[in-house]
Every structure is written in C-alpha cells, then in structure tokens.
Coordinates of C-alpha atoms in Angstrom, one line a residue:
M1 CA -79.5 -61.7 59.9
T2 CA -77.9 -58.6 61.4
R3 CA -79.1 -59.6 64.9
L4 CA -77.6 -63.0 64.4
L5 CA -74.1 -62.0 63.4
R6 CA -73.6 -58.4 64.5
N7 CA -71.9 -59.0 67.9
D8 CA -72.1 -62.7 68.3
T9 CA -68.9 -64.8 68.4
I10 CA -70.0 -68.4 68.6
A11 CA -67.7 -70.9 70.3
L12 CA -68.2 -74.3 68.6
A13 CA -66.8 -77.7 69.5
M14 CA -67.1 -80.3 66.8
T15 CA -66.1 -83.9 67.6
V16 CA -66.1 -87.4 66.3
L17 CA -65.1 -90.7 68.0
I18 CA -61.7 -91.1 66.3
P19 CA -58.3 -90.5 68.0
W20 CA -56.3 -87.4 67.2
Y21 CA -53.6 -87.5 64.6
A22 CA -50.0 -87.3 65.7
V23 CA -48.2 -84.1 64.9
C24 CA -46.3 -84.4 61.6
A25 CA -42.8 -83.0 61.0
G26 CA -44.3 -80.9 58.2
P27 CA -47.7 -80.3 56.5
R28 CA -49.0 -83.6 55.1
E29 CA -50.4 -83.7 51.6
I30 CA -53.0 -86.3 50.6
T31 CA -53.9 -86.7 46.9
N32 CA -56.2 -89.7 47.1
P33 CA -59.8 -88.9 48.0
E34 CA -60.3 -92.2 49.8
E35 CA -57.3 -91.6 52.0
A36 CA -58.5 -88.1 52.8
K37 CA -61.9 -89.5 53.9
A38 CA -60.1 -91.5 56.5
D39 CA -59.3 -88.3 58.3
P40 CA -62.2 -87.6 60.8
D41 CA -61.9 -83.9 60.1
F42 CA -62.8 -84.5 56.4
A43 CA -66.4 -85.3 57.2
I44 CA -66.8 -82.0 59.1
Q45 CA -65.2 -79.6 56.7
G46 CA -67.3 -78.2 53.9
E47 CA -70.3 -76.1 53.2
Y48 CA -73.7 -75.9 55.0
I49 CA -76.8 -73.9 54.2
G50 CA -80.4 -73.6 55.3
P51 CA -83.1 -71.3 56.5
G52 CA -83.1 -69.8 60.0
I53 CA -85.6 -68.2 62.2
L54 CA -83.8 -65.2 63.6
P55 CA -84.5 -63.3 66.8
G56 CA -87.7 -61.3 66.1
G57 CA -89.2 -64.1 64.0
K58 CA -87.6 -63.2 60.6
T59 CA -86.7 -66.2 58.4
E60 CA -83.5 -65.8 56.3
Q61 CA -81.0 -68.0 54.5
V62 CA -77.7 -68.6 56.2
G63 CA -74.6 -70.4 55.0
A64 CA -71.5 -71.7 56.7
Q65 CA -68.1 -72.7 55.5
V66 CA -66.1 -75.0 57.8
V67 CA -62.4 -75.0 57.1
A68 CA -60.3 -77.9 58.6
L69 CA -57.1 -76.8 60.3
G70 CA -55.9 -80.2 61.4
Q71 CA -55.9 -81.9 64.8
G72 CA -59.6 -81.5 65.2
R73 CA -59.6 -77.8 64.8
F74 CA -61.7 -75.7 62.4
D75 CA -62.4 -72.1 61.3
V76 CA -66.1 -71.6 60.8
Y77 CA -67.5 -68.7 58.7
L78 CA -71.2 -67.9 59.1
L79 CA -72.5 -66.1 56.0
D80 CA -75.6 -63.8 55.8
G81 CA -77.7 -64.7 52.8
G82 CA -76.2 -68.1 51.8
L83 CA -73.0 -69.2 50.2
P84 CA -70.6 -67.4 47.8
G85 CA -72.2 -67.5 44.4
H86 CA -75.4 -68.7 46.0
G87 CA -76.9 -65.8 47.9
W88 CA -73.9 -64.3 49.8
T89 CA -71.9 -61.4 48.4
R90 CA -69.0 -59.4 49.7
E91 CA -71.5 -56.7 50.9
N92 CA -73.1 -59.2 53.3
L93 CA -72.0 -60.0 56.8
R94 CA -69.4 -62.8 57.3
L95 CA -68.6 -63.9 60.9
K96 CA -65.5 -65.9 61.7
T97 CA -65.8 -68.4 64.6
F98 CA -63.8 -71.4 65.8
A99 CA -64.4 -75.1 66.3
E100 CA -62.5 -77.8 68.1
R101 CA -63.0 -81.5 68.9
D102 CA -63.3 -82.2 72.6
A103 CA -62.6 -85.4 74.5
T104 CA -66.2 -86.6 74.9
G105 CA -66.9 -87.5 71.3
T106 CA -69.8 -84.9 71.2
V107 CA -70.3 -81.8 69.1
V108 CA -71.4 -78.9 71.2
I109 CA -71.9 -75.2 70.7
R110 CA -71.7 -72.9 73.7
H111 CA -72.4 -69.2 73.6
E112 CA -74.1 -66.7 75.9
A113 CA -77.1 -66.5 73.6
W114 CA -76.8 -69.7 71.5
T115 CA -76.7 -73.5 72.2
G116 CA -76.6 -76.3 69.7
Q117 CA -74.8 -79.2 68.2
F118 CA -73.4 -80.7 65.0
A119 CA -74.8 -84.1 64.1
D120 CA -75.9 -86.2 61.1
G121 CA -74.5 -83.7 58.6
K122 CA -76.3 -80.7 60.1
L123 CA -75.2 -77.6 62.0
Q124 CA -77.9 -76.7 64.5
L125 CA -78.2 -73.6 66.6
K126 CA -80.8 -72.3 69.0
H127 CA -81.1 -68.8 70.4
Q128 CA -82.2 -68.1 74.0
E129 CA -85.2 -66.2 72.7
G130 CA -86.4 -69.3 70.8
S131 CA -85.2 -68.7 67.3
S132 CA -83.2 -71.4 65.6
L133 CA -80.9 -72.3 62.6
E134 CA -80.5 -75.7 61.0
L135 CA -77.9 -75.8 58.3
T136 CA -77.4 -78.9 56.1
K137 CA -74.1 -79.9 54.6
I138 CA -74.1 -79.8 50.8
E139 CA -71.5 -80.6 48.1
R140 CA -71.7 -78.2 45.2
K141 CA -70.6 -79.0 41.7
S142 CA -69.6 -76.6 39.0
P143 CA -72.1 -76.4 36.2
T144 CA -69.3 -76.7 33.7
L145 CA -67.7 -79.8 35.3
G146 CA -67.1 -82.5 32.6
A147 CA -67.8 -80.0 29.8
K148 CA -67.3 -81.6 26.4
P149 CA -64.8 -79.9 24.0
P150 CA -66.5 -78.4 20.9
E151 CA -65.6 -79.5 17.4
K152 CA -62.8 -77.0 16.9
A153 CA -61.2 -77.6 20.3
V154 CA -57.6 -78.8 20.8
I155 CA -57.7 -81.5 23.5
L156 CA -54.6 -80.9 25.6
F157 CA -55.3 -83.6 28.3
D158 CA -58.1 -86.2 28.6
G159 CA -56.3 -88.7 30.8
T160 CA -55.1 -90.9 28.0
N161 CA -51.7 -89.5 27.1
L162 CA -49.2 -86.7 27.8
D163 CA -48.5 -85.7 24.2
W164 CA -49.3 -82.0 24.9
F165 CA -47.4 -81.9 28.2
P166 CA -43.9 -83.4 27.7
G167 CA -42.4 -84.7 31.0
G168 CA -45.8 -84.6 32.7
Q169 CA -46.8 -87.0 35.4
L170 CA -50.1 -88.9 35.8
G171 CA -51.7 -88.8 39.2
P172 CA -54.8 -90.4 40.8
D173 CA -57.8 -91.1 38.5
N174 CA -55.5 -90.5 35.5
S175 CA -55.2 -86.9 36.3
L176 CA -52.3 -84.6 35.4
V177 CA -50.0 -83.5 38.3
A178 CA -49.1 -79.8 38.5
G179 CA -45.7 -78.8 37.4
V180 CA -45.9 -78.9 33.6
L181 CA -45.9 -76.6 30.5
S182 CA -47.9 -77.4 27.4
K183 CA -46.5 -77.1 23.9
P184 CA -46.5 -73.5 22.7
A185 CA -49.5 -73.3 20.4
F186 CA -51.9 -70.5 21.5
N187 CA -52.5 -66.8 21.3
S188 CA -56.1 -65.6 21.9
C189 CA -58.3 -68.6 23.0
T190 CA -60.8 -70.0 25.3
I191 CA -59.7 -72.6 27.9
H192 CA -61.5 -75.1 30.0
L193 CA -59.8 -77.1 32.7
E194 CA -60.6 -78.8 35.9
F195 CA -58.5 -79.0 39.1
R196 CA -58.6 -80.7 42.4
L197 CA -56.9 -79.3 45.5
T198 CA -55.0 -81.7 47.7
W199 CA -55.9 -82.3 51.4
M200 CA -53.4 -80.3 53.5
P201 CA -55.3 -79.3 56.7
E202 CA -52.2 -78.5 58.7
A203 CA -50.7 -76.2 56.0
R204 CA -51.4 -72.5 56.0
G205 CA -51.4 -69.7 53.5
Q206 CA -49.4 -70.2 50.3
A207 CA -48.2 -73.7 51.4
R208 CA -51.8 -75.1 51.2
A209 CA -52.3 -76.9 47.8
N210 CA -50.5 -74.2 45.8
S211 CA -50.5 -74.2 42.0
G212 CA -51.4 -71.7 39.3
V213 CA -52.6 -71.6 35.7
Y214 CA -50.4 -69.4 33.6
V215 CA -52.3 -68.3 30.5
H216 CA -49.9 -67.5 27.6
N217 CA -47.3 -68.7 30.1
C218 CA -47.4 -65.2 31.4
Y219 CA -50.5 -64.3 33.4
E220 CA -51.2 -66.4 36.5
I221 CA -54.7 -67.3 37.8
Q222 CA -53.9 -68.6 41.3
V223 CA -54.8 -72.1 42.3
L224 CA -54.8 -72.5 46.1
D225 CA -56.8 -74.1 48.9
S226 CA -58.3 -70.8 50.0
F227 CA -61.7 -72.3 50.7
G228 CA -63.6 -70.0 53.1
L229 CA -61.1 -67.2 53.0
E230 CA -61.6 -63.6 52.0
G231 CA -60.6 -64.0 48.4
R232 CA -57.5 -62.0 47.7
D233 CA -55.3 -61.6 44.6
N234 CA -52.9 -64.3 45.9
E235 CA -55.8 -66.7 46.7
C236 CA -57.7 -69.1 44.5
G237 CA -59.1 -67.3 41.5
G238 CA -56.9 -64.2 42.0
I239 CA -54.9 -62.9 39.1
Y240 CA -51.7 -63.0 41.1
S241 CA -50.4 -59.6 42.3
L242 CA -52.9 -57.8 40.1
K243 CA -56.6 -58.4 41.0
A244 CA -58.6 -60.3 43.6
P245 CA -61.6 -62.4 42.3
D246 CA -64.9 -60.6 42.5
V247 CA -66.1 -63.5 44.8
N248 CA -64.2 -66.4 46.3
M249 CA -65.7 -69.4 44.6
C250 CA -63.2 -71.9 45.9
F251 CA -64.8 -75.2 46.9
P252 CA -63.5 -77.4 49.7
P253 CA -60.3 -79.4 49.0
M254 CA -60.6 -82.7 47.1
T255 CA -63.6 -81.4 45.1
W256 CA -63.2 -81.1 41.4
Q257 CA -63.4 -77.4 40.3
T258 CA -63.4 -75.6 37.0
Y259 CA -61.8 -72.6 35.3
D260 CA -63.4 -71.4 32.1
I261 CA -61.1 -68.7 30.6
D262 CA -61.6 -66.3 27.7
F263 CA -58.3 -64.8 26.8
T264 CA -57.3 -62.1 24.3
A265 CA -53.6 -62.0 23.7
P266 CA -51.6 -58.8 23.8
K267 CA -50.8 -57.1 20.4
Y268 CA -47.4 -56.0 19.2
D269 CA -46.2 -53.9 16.3
E270 CA -43.6 -54.9 13.8
A271 CA -40.9 -53.5 16.0
G272 CA -42.0 -55.7 18.9
N273 CA -43.6 -52.9 21.0
K274 CA -46.8 -53.8 22.8
I275 CA -49.7 -51.7 21.4
A276 CA -52.6 -53.4 23.2
N277 CA -52.8 -55.1 26.6
A278 CA -54.1 -58.7 27.0
R279 CA -57.7 -59.1 28.4
I280 CA -59.2 -61.9 30.3
T281 CA -62.6 -63.2 31.6
V282 CA -62.6 -66.0 34.1
R283 CA -65.4 -68.1 35.4
H284 CA -64.6 -70.2 38.5
N285 CA -67.1 -73.0 39.1
G286 CA -69.4 -71.3 36.7
V287 CA -69.4 -67.8 38.3
V288 CA -67.7 -64.8 36.7
I289 CA -64.9 -63.7 38.9
H290 CA -63.0 -61.5 36.4
D291 CA -65.1 -59.8 33.7
D292 CA -63.0 -58.6 30.6
Y293 CA -60.2 -57.5 32.8
E294 CA -57.3 -55.7 31.1
L295 CA -53.9 -57.2 32.1
P296 CA -51.5 -54.3 32.5
R297 CA -48.4 -56.5 32.9
A298 CA -47.1 -60.1 33.4
T299 CA -47.5 -61.7 36.8
P300 CA -44.5 -63.2 38.6
G301 CA -43.3 -66.8 37.9
G302 CA -43.9 -67.1 34.2
Q303 CA -42.4 -65.7 31.0
P304 CA -42.2 -61.9 30.4
E305 CA -44.8 -60.5 28.1
G306 CA -44.4 -61.1 24.4
P307 CA -46.0 -62.3 21.2
G308 CA -47.2 -65.8 20.9
P309 CA -47.9 -68.6 20.3
R310 CA -47.2 -69.8 23.8
G311 CA -48.0 -72.7 26.1
I312 CA -50.1 -73.0 29.2
Q313 CA -48.2 -73.6 32.4
L314 CA -49.7 -75.5 35.3
Q315 CA -47.4 -74.5 38.1
G316 CA -46.1 -77.1 40.6
H317 CA -44.9 -74.9 43.5
G318 CA -44.0 -78.0 45.6
C319 CA -47.6 -79.3 45.8
H320 CA -49.4 -82.0 43.8
V321 CA -52.6 -80.3 42.7
Q322 CA -54.3 -82.4 40.0
Y323 CA -55.8 -81.4 36.6
R324 CA -58.0 -83.0 34.1
N325 CA -60.3 -82.3 31.0
I326 CA -58.1 -79.6 29.6
W327 CA -59.0 -78.2 26.2
V328 CA -58.5 -75.0 24.2
V329 CA -60.4 -73.3 21.4
P330 CA -58.1 -71.0 19.5
K331 CA -59.5 -67.7 18.3
D332 CA -56.8 -66.9 15.7

C-alpha cells in the first residue's frame, strides 16, 4: 500500500444527476433519515472497502471514508489496511483527497498515475502500470446495536415514556432528543445507549451534530459528527479535554451507533475529600476506545466532581442528536 499512498494525491470528482442545493443562511440540520436520503450527497458519503492490486502486483485491503461537505463536495480518506476497527490502525497510512460534483453528471477520477470512476456503489481506480482498486460501499452496524437490558438493568428510555428524563422531547422513530438530564440514581454502573447523528453536511467542527454523554453528570464522552476525521479528544468518542479515543470509530451520520460504558465512580472520605479517581472503559460501536482510563478531573460543561448518586446528561449543544435504548446496570 505504501506505493499507492506515499506521494499520490488523487483528485476525484463524484457526481450525480440532481441540481445543486441553494446556499443556506446557516448550516441545515436534518433529523429524518428519509429527508436526508433526498440529498444527492447522501448516497455518496460513507465507507468503502475492498482488495486492490497495487503497483508491483501485491494485493492488499484498502478502505475509504467519504465525508460530505455540502454542495456536491467531499473529503475522501484512503486507508491502508481497511477501515477503523476493521484492519486500519493509527499506525497505517491515511491519505486525504478531495471530491467534487462536476456539471456533466459523471463521476471521474483524474491523476497523473490513476484514472477511474465512482459508479453503482463502487469506487474504482486504475494505475497506469495496470494495477487497480475496486472498493465497494458498505454500511457497518455495531455488534451491540439493539442490545437487550439484563435482568438487573434500569431501563431509562425505550421509546415509550420520558419518566426518567423529565422535560425530555421525543424525536423521529420515538427517539429521545439531546438536551436532557436523567434522574440522579447512579454511582458505579455500566451503561448502554444508542445515538444517531443528524445530517449537517455544511456544518464544520463543533457545529456538526454536537452532543455529549455526561457520565455521573460530570465526565463527558463527546458525541459529534467526526466521521472520517483524525479522532481527537473533542471529537466523537473523545473524553472531552482529557483523552482522544484510541481509534475513531464514528460511523457516517444518520447511522445508529452505540456506546457501552463501564464506569467506576470516584470515592470520597467522610470529610468529602476525594480519595480515588473515577475510572472508565468505553466501547464505541463494539470497539474499545478507552480501556480502564483513570479520570483525573471533571470535564467542562457538567457538574463539578462529587459523590453520587447522579444522573446522566445527554447534552443538547444546539443540535438535535437522537438517543434510544438507554439502560443502566448499577454496581453498588
């Protein structure tokens, strides 16, 4: 793969036969999957994977993450070895390229060494020496999606009521809209929840489907549309301001994703002094992204550290990220 990605910067032009969108006054936010699918960019964004015959005849797995930027523009990341959590690691090569819809309704790839096209759900490349790549679009699902609560679990939200989230708002598909705090009932516990990022292709950075899961209403695991990005502490899966995820497991927006969290609450003596830090393990879409990490302090935006029991905050931050299938198993 080194000879594929080392110095190549591939110029891509991905197109479909649908008119461009008018420029909006601000970033649009779509919460309904069917409405998002009406955007021609939605069919192009996503993940691609497949074997490639590289210059010299070597066959190797290659992944691509295509990130919609609005107005028919895309960032494209080519990944040596596959996709995050599926062959690619931070040690592997990751090449950023750019894609844009042209006026002809075709999808073309032009580069000094490569030619190709995007068609029928495939990203195809050919090298001037005769090697080739054909990557097929896939839609991954978390292995814990739809996980059933065990017998001792407390079901916080299953789409039927808002008893545990006073003042909460129901969204599409009987989901729970971000911007709520649960009743304060937990110290050390395990948590399962599912979330869906909204479709905001014109938004950038922290404005793009921003939310957060505050465990103990104190320690934030960031929720953000950071699909395809590097994976920093302020991106999806990061423990905000403290630690980046070990791998960016963020799926494309409008895909249901999972957090499975094992949390050990901080300990305090009778005088209220903290004598042991909180600890946390987080699995994002089934992959461990924080392994028994010791939390040295609170993260911004929640309560200061202190003894429980406490609630779980699903931060709003101006966006309408949706949650479902939320349950907790207390440890103490």
